[in-house]
């Protein structure tokens, strides 16, 4: 078949993120034309299930009538006006909605901070960048640290801008940019499946459920704090992806970990930056925010990906009145937060987000999320009999399958074997779109995905693993 004209244009003019372009230029890229619900169609009319919600952004499905209508309605008024010196209707209403949603009346202990202010930006990375800068300044202004330093988890990923990369600990990205990053410290990540403290033999179950340990990973985090204190200083903030570390390989935290680590951080005078770019807004949690699953309210809550329902780039960093107040003063004191983007508080993005939050809070969506989580759990069980399935871990509507050479030894595939990439290519042929993270396959379809569709995803995943890794 002749290469599609749009595929040719792409290959002639574009440069894709996180993509070895030499490989990209060899094949014919899939050109997506339209979507509806959990489905996408390419320009050749082939149908796919969007099994990773278009890189974790889409919540309620594509082409949703309510979100479409909200954007159209705003479009008849104005698409964008600057937040530098001007207020707008949708951004103000969204601010109110976000503060309300992130401070539930029940479920959080009284002495936790209250999120009171919303700072908008455009992407997860910028939401983190804002939180880091605020925490840095806050630590200096409150005299807790002269040279504020940050702590984050092993394998952490908080985005690709320079500050966000500095806060992360993915070796591959770090070595590439090491000369331009600032130093941050790393604490042990609670990766039960590959934990040296976990004495349990491999079993056909989520490693968190069979683990034999004393949560030594928490002691390791605490040691990091005491080490810092011995040097006579404190961390300005600790960054955490609550519930599940997404880009690190969907590492789901064992129950109790987050609550205890938050307590330790606070006990050491350290603020918490919750990166809920992936986990938040009902994705990797039964509530709206994974922090709240462990009754933790962070000092900074970063939202992006799902904020607009997966429609437009928009992000929010929520923080407390206390932080806000540290930036108040006489103009001449220059305490202003000197940071902002051209599209901050974008009207179309805000309108989409408002519609998204309204949808999220309906009984119907609640039921869909619950059903999807159950279906993911039930349908994934068929994978356990495959010897290359090492771990299956789930948090809310996110499920991950870690592929290994042999489940009984947990021996990983070498990255150069491209096990994840090959399984995903095989999935594409079967009409299922998702991305791997190394040897981890991510299944995270929109909330509207039906039981039939979930079944189709896991049948295809089963056959793809079997075909790619078993029969070679
Ligand atoms: C995607 C992601 C980011 C970065 O967001 P971008 O919108 O890609 O800049 C940060 N943190 C987490 C947990 C993410 O999943």
Coordinates of N, CA and C in Angstrom, one line a residue, residues 115-336:
X115 N -5.7 23.8 50.9 CA -5.3 24.4 49.6 C -6.3 25.6 49.3
X116 N -5.7 26.7 49.1 CA -6.5 27.9 49.0 C -6.3 28.8 47.7
X117 N -5.2 28.5 47.1 CA -4.8 29.4 45.9 C -4.4 28.5 44.7
X118 N -4.8 29.0 43.5 CA -4.5 28.2 42.3 C -3.6 29.1 41.4
X119 N -2.5 28.5 41.0 CA -1.6 29.2 40.0 C -1.7 28.3 38.7
X120 N -2.1 28.9 37.6 CA -2.2 28.1 36.4 C -0.9 28.1 35.6
X121 N -0.8 27.0 34.8 CA 0.3 27.0 33.8 C -0.2 26.0 32.7
X122 N 0.7 25.4 32.0 CA 0.2 24.7 30.8 C 0.4 23.2 30.7
X123 N 1.3 22.7 31.5 CA 1.7 21.3 31.4 C 2.1 20.8 32.8
X124 N 2.2 19.5 32.9 CA 2.6 18.9 34.2 C 4.0 19.4 34.6
X125 N 4.9 19.5 33.6 CA 6.2 20.0 34.0 C 6.2 21.4 34.5
X126 N 5.4 22.3 33.9 CA 5.3 23.7 34.4 C 4.6 23.7 35.8
X127 N 3.6 22.9 36.0 CA 3.0 22.9 37.3 C 4.0 22.5 38.4
X128 N 4.9 21.6 38.1 CA 5.9 21.2 39.0 C 6.9 22.3 39.2
X129 N 7.3 22.9 38.1 CA 8.3 24.0 38.1 C 7.8 25.1 39.0
X130 N 6.5 25.4 39.0 CA 5.9 26.4 39.8 C 6.0 26.0 41.3
X131 N 5.6 24.8 41.6 CA 5.7 24.3 43.0 C 7.1 24.3 43.5
X132 N 8.0 24.0 42.7 CA 9.4 24.0 43.1 C 9.9 25.4 43.4
X133 N 9.6 26.3 42.5 CA 10.0 27.7 42.8 C 9.4 28.3 44.0
X134 N 8.1 28.0 44.2 CA 7.4 28.5 45.4 C 8.0 27.9 46.6
X135 N 8.2 26.6 46.6 CA 8.7 26.0 47.8 C 10.1 26.5 48.1
X136 N 10.9 26.7 47.1 CA 12.3 27.2 47.3 C 12.2 28.6 47.9
X137 N 11.4 29.5 47.4 CA 11.3 30.8 48.0 C 10.7 30.8 49.4
X138 N 9.7 29.9 49.5 CA 9.0 29.9 50.8 C 10.0 29.4 51.9
X139 N 10.9 28.5 51.6 CA 11.8 28.0 52.6 C 12.8 29.1 52.9
X140 N 13.2 29.9 51.9 CA 14.1 31.0 52.2 C 13.5 32.1 53.0
X141 N 12.3 32.4 52.6 CA 11.6 33.5 53.3 C 11.2 33.2 54.7
X142 N 10.9 32.0 55.0 CA 10.6 31.6 56.3 C 11.8 31.2 57.1
X143 N 12.9 31.3 56.5 CA 14.2 31.1 57.2 C 14.5 29.6 57.5
X144 N 13.8 28.7 56.9 CA 14.0 27.3 57.1 C 15.3 26.8 56.4
X145 N 15.6 27.4 55.3 CA 16.8 27.0 54.6 C 17.3 28.2 53.8
X146 N 18.6 28.4 53.8 CA 19.2 29.4 53.0 C 19.4 28.9 51.6
X147 N 19.9 27.7 51.5 CA 20.0 27.1 50.2 C 19.1 25.9 50.1
X148 N 17.8 26.1 49.8 CA 16.8 25.0 49.9 C 17.1 23.9 48.9
X149 N 16.9 22.7 49.4 CA 17.2 21.5 48.7 C 15.9 20.6 48.7
X150 N 15.8 19.8 47.7 CA 14.6 19.0 47.5 C 14.9 17.5 47.6
X151 N 13.9 16.7 48.1 CA 14.0 15.3 48.1 C 12.9 14.7 47.2
X152 N 13.3 13.6 46.5 CA 12.2 13.0 45.7 C 12.6 11.5 45.6
X153 N 11.7 10.7 45.0 CA 11.9 9.3 45.0 C 12.8 8.7 43.9
X154 N 13.4 7.6 44.2 CA 14.1 6.9 43.1 C 13.2 6.7 42.0
X155 N 13.7 6.9 40.8 CA 12.9 6.7 39.6 C 11.8 7.7 39.3
X156 N 11.8 8.8 40.2 CA 10.8 9.8 40.0 C 10.9 10.5 38.7
X157 N 9.8 10.9 38.1 CA 9.7 11.7 36.9 C 8.7 12.8 37.2
X158 N 9.1 14.0 37.1 CA 8.2 15.1 37.3 C 8.1 16.1 36.1
X159 N 8.6 15.7 35.0 CA 8.5 16.5 33.8 C 9.8 16.7 33.1
X160 N 9.8 17.5 32.0 CA 11.0 17.6 31.2 C 11.6 19.0 31.2
X161 N 11.0 20.0 31.8 CA 11.7 21.3 31.9 C 12.8 21.1 32.9
X162 N 13.8 22.0 32.9 CA 15.0 21.8 33.6 C 14.8 21.6 35.1
X163 N 13.9 22.4 35.7 CA 13.7 22.2 37.1 C 13.0 20.9 37.4
X164 N 12.1 20.5 36.6 CA 11.3 19.3 36.8 C 12.3 18.1 36.6
X165 N 13.2 18.2 35.6 CA 14.1 17.1 35.4 C 15.1 17.0 36.6
X166 N 15.5 18.1 37.2 CA 16.3 18.1 38.3 C 15.7 17.4 39.5
X167 N 14.4 17.6 39.6 CA 13.6 17.0 40.7 C 13.4 15.5 40.5
X168 N 13.7 15.0 39.3 CA 13.4 13.6 39.0 C 14.7 12.7 39.2
X169 N 14.5 11.5 39.1 CA 15.6 10.5 39.3 C 15.6 9.4 38.3
X170 N 15.4 9.7 37.0 CA 15.5 8.7 36.0 C 16.9 8.8 35.4
X171 N 17.7 7.8 35.6 CA 19.1 7.9 35.2 C 19.3 8.4 33.8
X172 N 18.6 7.8 32.9 CA 18.7 8.0 31.5 C 18.6 9.5 31.1
X173 N 17.6 10.1 31.7 CA 17.3 11.6 31.4 C 18.3 12.4 32.1
X174 N 18.7 12.0 33.3 CA 19.6 12.8 34.1 C 21.0 12.9 33.5
X175 N 21.5 11.7 33.0 CA 22.9 11.7 32.5 C 22.9 12.6 31.2
X176 N 21.8 12.6 30.5 CA 21.7 13.4 29.3 C 21.9 14.9 29.5
X177 N 21.4 15.4 30.7 CA 21.4 16.8 30.9 C 22.1 17.2 32.2
X178 N 23.0 16.3 32.7 CA 23.5 16.5 34.0 C 24.2 17.9 34.2
X179 N 24.8 18.4 33.2 CA 25.5 19.7 33.3 C 24.6 20.8 33.7
X180 N 23.3 20.7 33.3 CA 22.5 21.9 33.5 C 21.4 21.7 34.6
X181 N 21.6 20.7 35.4 CA 20.6 20.4 36.4 C 21.0 20.9 37.8
X182 N 20.1 21.2 38.7 CA 20.5 21.4 40.1 C 20.4 20.1 40.9
X183 N 21.1 20.0 42.0 CA 21.2 18.8 42.7 C 20.0 18.6 43.6
X184 N 19.4 17.4 43.6 CA 18.4 17.0 44.5 C 18.7 15.6 45.1
X185 N 18.2 15.3 46.2 CA 18.5 14.0 46.8 C 17.4 13.0 46.5
X186 N 17.8 11.7 46.6 CA 16.9 10.7 46.2 C 16.6 9.8 47.4
X187 N 15.3 9.4 47.6 CA 15.0 8.5 48.6 C 14.4 7.2 48.0
X188 N 14.5 6.1 48.8 CA 14.1 4.8 48.2 C 12.6 4.8 47.8
X189 N 12.4 4.2 46.7 CA 11.0 4.1 46.2 C 10.4 2.8 46.7
X190 N 9.1 2.7 47.1 CA 8.5 1.5 47.6 C 8.1 0.6 46.5
X191 N 9.1 0.0 45.8 CA 8.9 -0.8 44.6 C 8.8 -2.3 45.1
X192 N 7.7 -2.7 45.6 CA 7.7 -4.1 46.3 C 8.2 -5.2 45.4
X193 N 7.8 -5.1 44.1 CA 8.2 -6.3 43.2 C 9.7 -6.4 43.1
X194 N 10.4 -5.3 43.2 CA 11.9 -5.4 43.1 C 12.6 -4.9 44.3
X195 N 12.0 -5.1 45.5 CA 12.6 -4.6 46.7 C 13.5 -5.6 47.3
X196 N 14.7 -5.1 47.7 CA 15.7 -6.0 48.3 C 15.3 -6.5 49.7
X197 N 14.3 -5.7 50.3 CA 13.9 -6.1 51.7 C 12.7 -7.0 51.6
X198 N 12.1 -7.2 50.4 CA 10.9 -8.1 50.3 C 11.4 -9.6 50.2
X199 N 11.1 -10.3 51.3 CA 11.6 -11.7 51.4 C 10.7 -12.7 50.7
X200 N 9.6 -12.2 50.2 CA 8.6 -13.1 49.6 C 9.1 -13.7 48.3
X201 N 8.7 -15.0 48.1 CA 9.0 -15.6 46.8 C 8.1 -15.0 45.8
X202 N 8.5 -15.0 44.5 CA 7.5 -14.6 43.5 C 6.2 -15.4 43.5
X203 N 5.1 -14.7 43.4 CA 3.8 -15.4 43.4 C 3.0 -14.8 42.3
X204 N 1.9 -15.5 42.0 CA 1.0 -15.0 40.9 C 0.0 -14.0 41.5
X205 N 0.5 -12.9 42.0 CA -0.3 -11.9 42.6 C 0.5 -10.6 42.7
X206 N -0.1 -9.5 42.8 CA 0.5 -8.2 43.0 C 1.5 -8.3 44.2
X207 N 2.8 -7.9 43.9 CA 3.8 -8.1 44.9 C 3.5 -7.4 46.2
X208 N 2.7 -6.3 46.1 CA 2.3 -5.6 47.4 C 1.5 -6.5 48.3
X209 N 0.7 -7.4 47.7 CA -0.2 -8.2 48.5 C 0.5 -9.4 49.2
X210 N 1.7 -9.8 48.6 CA 2.4 -11.0 49.1 C 3.7 -10.6 49.8
X211 N 4.0 -9.3 49.9 CA 5.3 -8.9 50.4 C 5.5 -9.4 51.9
X212 N 6.8 -9.7 52.1 CA 7.2 -10.1 53.4 C 8.3 -9.1 53.8
X213 N 8.0 -8.1 54.5 CA 9.0 -7.1 54.9 C 8.4 -6.3 56.1
X214 N 9.2 -5.4 56.6 CA 8.7 -4.5 57.6 C 8.7 -3.1 57.2
X215 N 8.4 -2.9 55.9 CA 8.3 -1.6 55.3 C 9.6 -0.8 55.5
X216 N 10.7 -1.5 55.3 CA 12.0 -0.9 55.5 C 12.2 0.3 54.6
X217 N 11.5 0.3 53.5 CA 11.6 1.5 52.6 C 11.2 2.8 53.3
X218 N 10.3 2.7 54.2 CA 10.0 3.9 55.0 C 11.1 4.4 55.9
X219 N 11.8 3.4 56.5 CA 13.0 3.8 57.3 C 14.0 4.4 56.5
X220 N 14.1 3.9 55.2 CA 15.1 4.5 54.3 C 14.8 6.0 54.0
X221 N 13.6 6.3 53.8 CA 13.2 7.7 53.6 C 13.5 8.5 54.8
X222 N 13.2 7.9 56.0 CA 13.4 8.7 57.2 C 14.9 9.0 57.4
X223 N 15.7 8.0 57.1 CA 17.2 8.1 57.2 C 17.7 9.3 56.4
X224 N 17.1 9.5 55.2 CA 17.5 10.6 54.3 C 17.2 11.9 55.1
X225 N 16.1 12.0 55.8 CA 15.8 13.2 56.5 C 16.8 13.5 57.7
X226 N 17.1 12.4 58.4 CA 18.0 12.6 59.5 C 19.4 12.9 59.0
X227 N 19.8 12.3 57.9 CA 21.1 12.7 57.3 C 21.2 14.2 57.0
X228 N 20.1 14.7 56.5 CA 20.1 16.1 56.1 C 20.2 16.9 57.4
X229 N 19.5 16.5 58.4 CA 19.4 17.2 59.7 C 20.8 17.3 60.3
X230 N 21.5 16.2 60.2 CA 22.8 16.1 60.8 C 23.7 17.2 60.2
X231 N 23.5 17.5 59.0 CA 24.2 18.5 58.3 C 23.7 19.9 58.7
X232 N 22.8 20.0 59.5 CA 22.3 21.3 60.0 C 21.3 21.9 59.1
X233 N 20.6 21.2 58.2 CA 19.6 21.8 57.4 C 18.4 20.9 57.1
X234 N 17.4 21.5 56.5 CA 16.2 20.8 56.2 C 15.9 20.8 54.7
X235 N 15.1 19.8 54.3 CA 14.7 19.9 52.9 C 13.6 20.9 52.8
X236 N 13.6 21.7 51.7 CA 12.5 22.6 51.5 C 11.2 21.9 51.2
X237 N 11.3 20.9 50.4 CA 10.1 20.1 50.1 C 10.5 18.7 49.6
X238 N 9.5 17.8 49.8 CA 9.7 16.4 49.2 C 8.6 16.3 48.1
X239 N 9.1 15.9 47.0 CA 8.1 15.6 45.9 C 7.7 14.2 45.9
X240 N 6.4 13.9 45.8 CA 5.9 12.6 45.7 C 4.8 12.5 44.7
X241 N 4.8 11.4 44.0 CA 3.6 11.0 43.2 C 2.7 10.1 44.0
X242 N 1.7 10.6 44.6 CA 0.9 9.8 45.6 C 0.3 8.6 44.9
X243 N 0.3 7.5 45.7 CA -0.5 6.3 45.2 C 0.3 5.5 44.2
X244 N 0.9 6.1 43.2 CA 1.5 5.3 42.2 C 2.5 6.2 41.4
X245 N 3.8 5.8 41.4 CA 4.8 6.5 40.6 C 4.6 6.1 39.1
X246 N 4.0 7.1 38.3 CA 3.6 6.7 37.0 C 4.8 6.4 36.0
X247 N 5.5 7.4 35.5 CA 6.5 7.2 34.5 C 7.7 6.3 35.0
X248 N 7.8 6.1 36.3 CA 8.9 5.3 36.9 C 8.6 3.8 36.5
X249 N 7.3 3.5 36.0 CA 7.0 2.2 35.7 C 5.7 1.8 36.5
X250 N 4.8 2.7 36.7 CA 3.6 2.4 37.5 C 3.9 1.6 38.7
X251 N 4.7 2.2 39.6 CA 5.0 1.6 40.8 C 4.0 2.0 41.9
X252 N 3.2 1.1 42.2 CA 2.1 1.3 43.2 C 2.6 1.2 44.6
X253 N 2.2 2.1 45.4 CA 2.7 2.1 46.8 C 1.9 1.2 47.7
X254 N 2.5 0.5 48.6 CA 1.8 -0.3 49.5 C 1.0 0.6 50.5
X255 N -0.1 0.0 51.0 CA -1.0 0.8 51.9 C -0.2 1.3 53.1
X256 N -0.4 2.5 53.5 CA 0.2 3.0 54.7 C 1.5 3.8 54.4
X257 N 2.1 3.5 53.2 CA 3.4 4.2 52.9 C 3.3 5.7 52.8
X258 N 2.3 6.2 52.1 CA 2.2 7.6 51.8 C 1.9 8.4 53.1
X259 N 1.0 7.9 53.9 CA 0.6 8.5 55.1 C 1.8 8.7 56.1
X260 N 2.5 7.6 56.2 CA 3.7 7.6 57.1 C 4.8 8.5 56.6
X261 N 5.1 8.4 55.3 CA 6.2 9.3 54.7 C 5.8 10.8 54.8
X262 N 4.5 11.1 54.6 CA 4.1 12.5 54.8 C 4.3 12.9 56.2
X263 N 4.0 12.0 57.1 CA 4.2 12.4 58.6 C 5.7 12.6 58.9
X264 N 6.5 11.8 58.3 CA 8.0 11.9 58.5 C 8.4 13.3 58.0
X265 N 8.0 13.6 56.7 CA 8.5 14.8 56.1 C 8.0 16.0 56.9
X266 N 6.8 16.0 57.3 CA 6.3 17.1 58.1 C 7.0 17.2 59.5
X267 N 7.3 16.1 60.0 CA 8.0 16.1 61.3 C 9.4 16.7 61.2
X268 N 9.9 16.7 60.0 CA 11.2 17.3 59.8 C 11.1 18.7 59.1
X269 N 9.9 19.3 59.3 CA 9.7 20.7 58.8 C 9.8 20.8 57.3
X270 N 9.5 19.7 56.6 CA 9.5 19.7 55.1 C 8.2 19.8 54.5
X271 N 8.0 20.6 53.5 CA 6.7 20.7 52.8 C 6.6 19.6 51.8
X272 N 5.3 19.3 51.4 CA 5.0 18.2 50.5 C 4.5 18.8 49.2
X273 N 5.2 18.3 48.1 CA 4.7 18.6 46.8 C 4.1 17.4 46.2
X274 N 2.8 17.3 46.0 CA 2.1 16.1 45.5 C 2.0 16.3 43.9
X275 N 2.7 15.5 43.2 CA 2.6 15.4 41.8 C 1.4 14.5 41.4
X276 N 0.2 15.1 41.3 CA -0.9 14.3 40.9 C -1.3 14.5 39.4
X277 N -0.2 14.8 38.7 CA -0.4 15.0 37.2 C -1.1 13.8 36.6
X278 N -0.6 12.6 37.0 CA -1.2 11.3 36.5 C -2.2 10.8 37.4
X279 N -2.0 10.8 38.7 CA -2.8 10.0 39.6 C -4.1 10.7 39.9
X280 N -4.1 12.1 39.8 CA -5.2 12.9 40.3 C -6.5 12.8 39.4
X281 N -7.5 13.5 39.9 CA -8.8 13.6 39.2 C -9.4 12.3 38.9
X282 N -9.3 11.4 39.9 CA -10.0 10.1 39.8 C -9.3 9.0 39.1
X283 N -8.1 9.2 38.7 CA -7.4 8.2 37.8 C -6.9 7.1 38.6
X284 N -5.9 7.3 39.5 CA -5.2 6.2 40.1 C -5.7 6.2 41.6
X285 N -7.0 6.4 41.8 CA -7.5 6.6 43.2 C -9.0 6.3 43.2
X286 N -9.5 5.9 44.3 CA -11.0 5.8 44.4 C -11.6 7.1 44.7
X287 N -10.8 8.0 45.3 CA -11.4 9.3 45.5 C -11.0 10.2 44.3
X288 N -10.9 11.5 44.5 CA -10.5 12.4 43.4 C -9.0 12.6 43.4
X289 N -8.3 12.4 44.6 CA -6.9 12.6 44.6 C -6.3 11.5 45.4
X290 N -5.2 11.0 44.9 CA -4.5 9.8 45.6 C -4.0 10.2 46.9
X291 N -3.6 11.5 47.1 CA -3.1 11.9 48.4 C -4.1 11.7 49.5
X292 N -5.4 11.9 49.1 CA -6.5 11.8 50.1 C -6.8 10.4 50.5
X293 N -6.4 9.4 49.7 CA -6.5 8.0 50.0 C -5.8 7.7 51.3
X294 N -4.8 8.4 51.6 CA -4.0 8.2 52.9 C -4.1 9.4 53.8
X295 N -5.2 10.2 53.6 CA -5.5 11.3 54.4 C -4.4 12.3 54.5
X296 N -3.8 12.5 53.3 CA -2.7 13.5 53.2 C -3.1 14.7 52.4
X297 N -3.0 15.9 52.9 CA -3.2 17.1 52.1 C -1.8 17.7 51.9
X298 N -1.4 17.8 50.7 CA 0.0 18.4 50.5 C 0.0 19.9 50.6
X299 N 1.2 20.5 50.6 CA 1.3 21.9 50.6 C 1.2 22.5 49.2
X300 N 1.5 21.6 48.2 CA 1.4 22.0 46.8 C 0.8 20.8 46.1
X301 N -0.3 21.0 45.3 CA -0.9 19.9 44.6 C -0.8 20.3 43.1
X302 N -0.1 19.5 42.3 CA 0.1 19.7 40.9 C -0.8 18.9 40.0
X303 N -1.6 19.6 39.2 CA -2.5 18.9 38.3 C -2.3 19.3 36.9
X304 N -2.4 18.4 35.9 CA -2.3 18.7 34.5 C -3.1 17.7 33.7
X305 N -2.3 16.8 33.1 CA -2.9 15.8 32.1 C -4.4 15.7 32.1
X306 N -5.1 15.2 33.1 CA -6.6 15.1 33.0 C -7.4 16.3 33.3
X307 N -6.7 17.4 33.6 CA -7.4 18.6 34.1 C -8.5 19.1 33.1
X308 N -8.2 19.1 31.8 CA -9.2 19.5 30.8 C -9.9 18.3 30.3
X309 N -9.8 17.2 30.9 CA -10.4 15.9 30.4 C -9.6 15.4 29.3
X310 N -8.4 15.9 29.1 CA -7.6 15.4 28.0 C -7.8 16.2 26.7
X311 N -8.3 17.4 26.8 CA -8.7 18.2 25.6 C -7.7 19.3 25.2
X312 N -7.2 20.0 26.2 CA -6.3 21.1 26.0 C -5.2 21.1 27.0
X313 N -4.1 21.7 26.6 CA -3.0 21.8 27.6 C -3.3 22.8 28.7
X314 N -3.4 22.4 29.9 CA -3.6 23.3 31.0 C -3.2 22.6 32.3
X315 N -2.6 23.4 33.2 CA -2.2 22.8 34.5 C -2.5 23.8 35.6
X316 N -2.5 23.2 36.8 CA -2.7 24.0 38.0 C -1.8 23.6 39.1
X317 N -1.3 24.5 39.8 CA -0.5 24.3 41.1 C -1.4 24.9 42.2
X318 N -1.9 24.1 43.1 CA -2.6 24.6 44.2 C -1.7 24.7 45.4
X319 N -1.9 25.8 46.2 CA -1.1 25.9 47.4 C -1.9 26.6 48.5
X320 N -1.3 26.7 49.7 CA -1.9 27.2 50.9 C -1.9 28.7 51.0
X321 N -2.7 29.2 51.8 CA -2.7 30.7 52.1 C -1.4 31.1 52.7
X322 N -0.8 30.2 53.5 CA 0.5 30.5 54.1 C 1.6 30.8 53.1
X323 N 1.6 30.0 52.1 CA 2.6 30.2 51.0 C 2.3 31.5 50.3
X324 N 1.0 31.6 50.0 CA 0.6 32.8 49.2 C 1.0 34.1 50.0
X325 N 0.7 34.1 51.3 CA 1.0 35.2 52.1 C 2.5 35.6 52.2
X326 N 3.4 34.6 52.0 CA 4.8 34.8 52.0 C 5.3 35.6 50.8
X327 N 4.4 35.8 49.9 CA 4.7 36.6 48.7 C 4.0 37.9 48.6
X328 N 3.4 38.2 49.8 CA 2.7 39.5 49.9 C 3.7 40.6 50.4
X329 N 3.5 41.8 50.0 CA 4.4 42.8 50.6 C 4.2 44.1 49.8
X330 N 4.9 45.1 50.2 CA 5.0 46.4 49.5 C 5.7 46.1 48.1
X331 N 5.2 46.7 47.1 CA 5.8 46.4 45.8 C 7.3 46.5 45.8
X332 N 7.8 47.5 46.5 CA 9.2 47.8 46.6 C 10.0 46.7 47.3
X333 N 9.3 45.8 48.0 CA 10.0 44.7 48.7 C 10.3 43.6 47.7
X334 N 9.7 43.7 46.5 CA 9.9 42.7 45.4 C 9.7 41.3 45.8
X335 N 8.6 41.1 46.5 CA 8.2 39.7 47.0 C 7.3 39.0 46.0
X336 N 7.0 39.7 44.9 CA 6.1 39.2 43.9 C 6.7 37.8 43.4

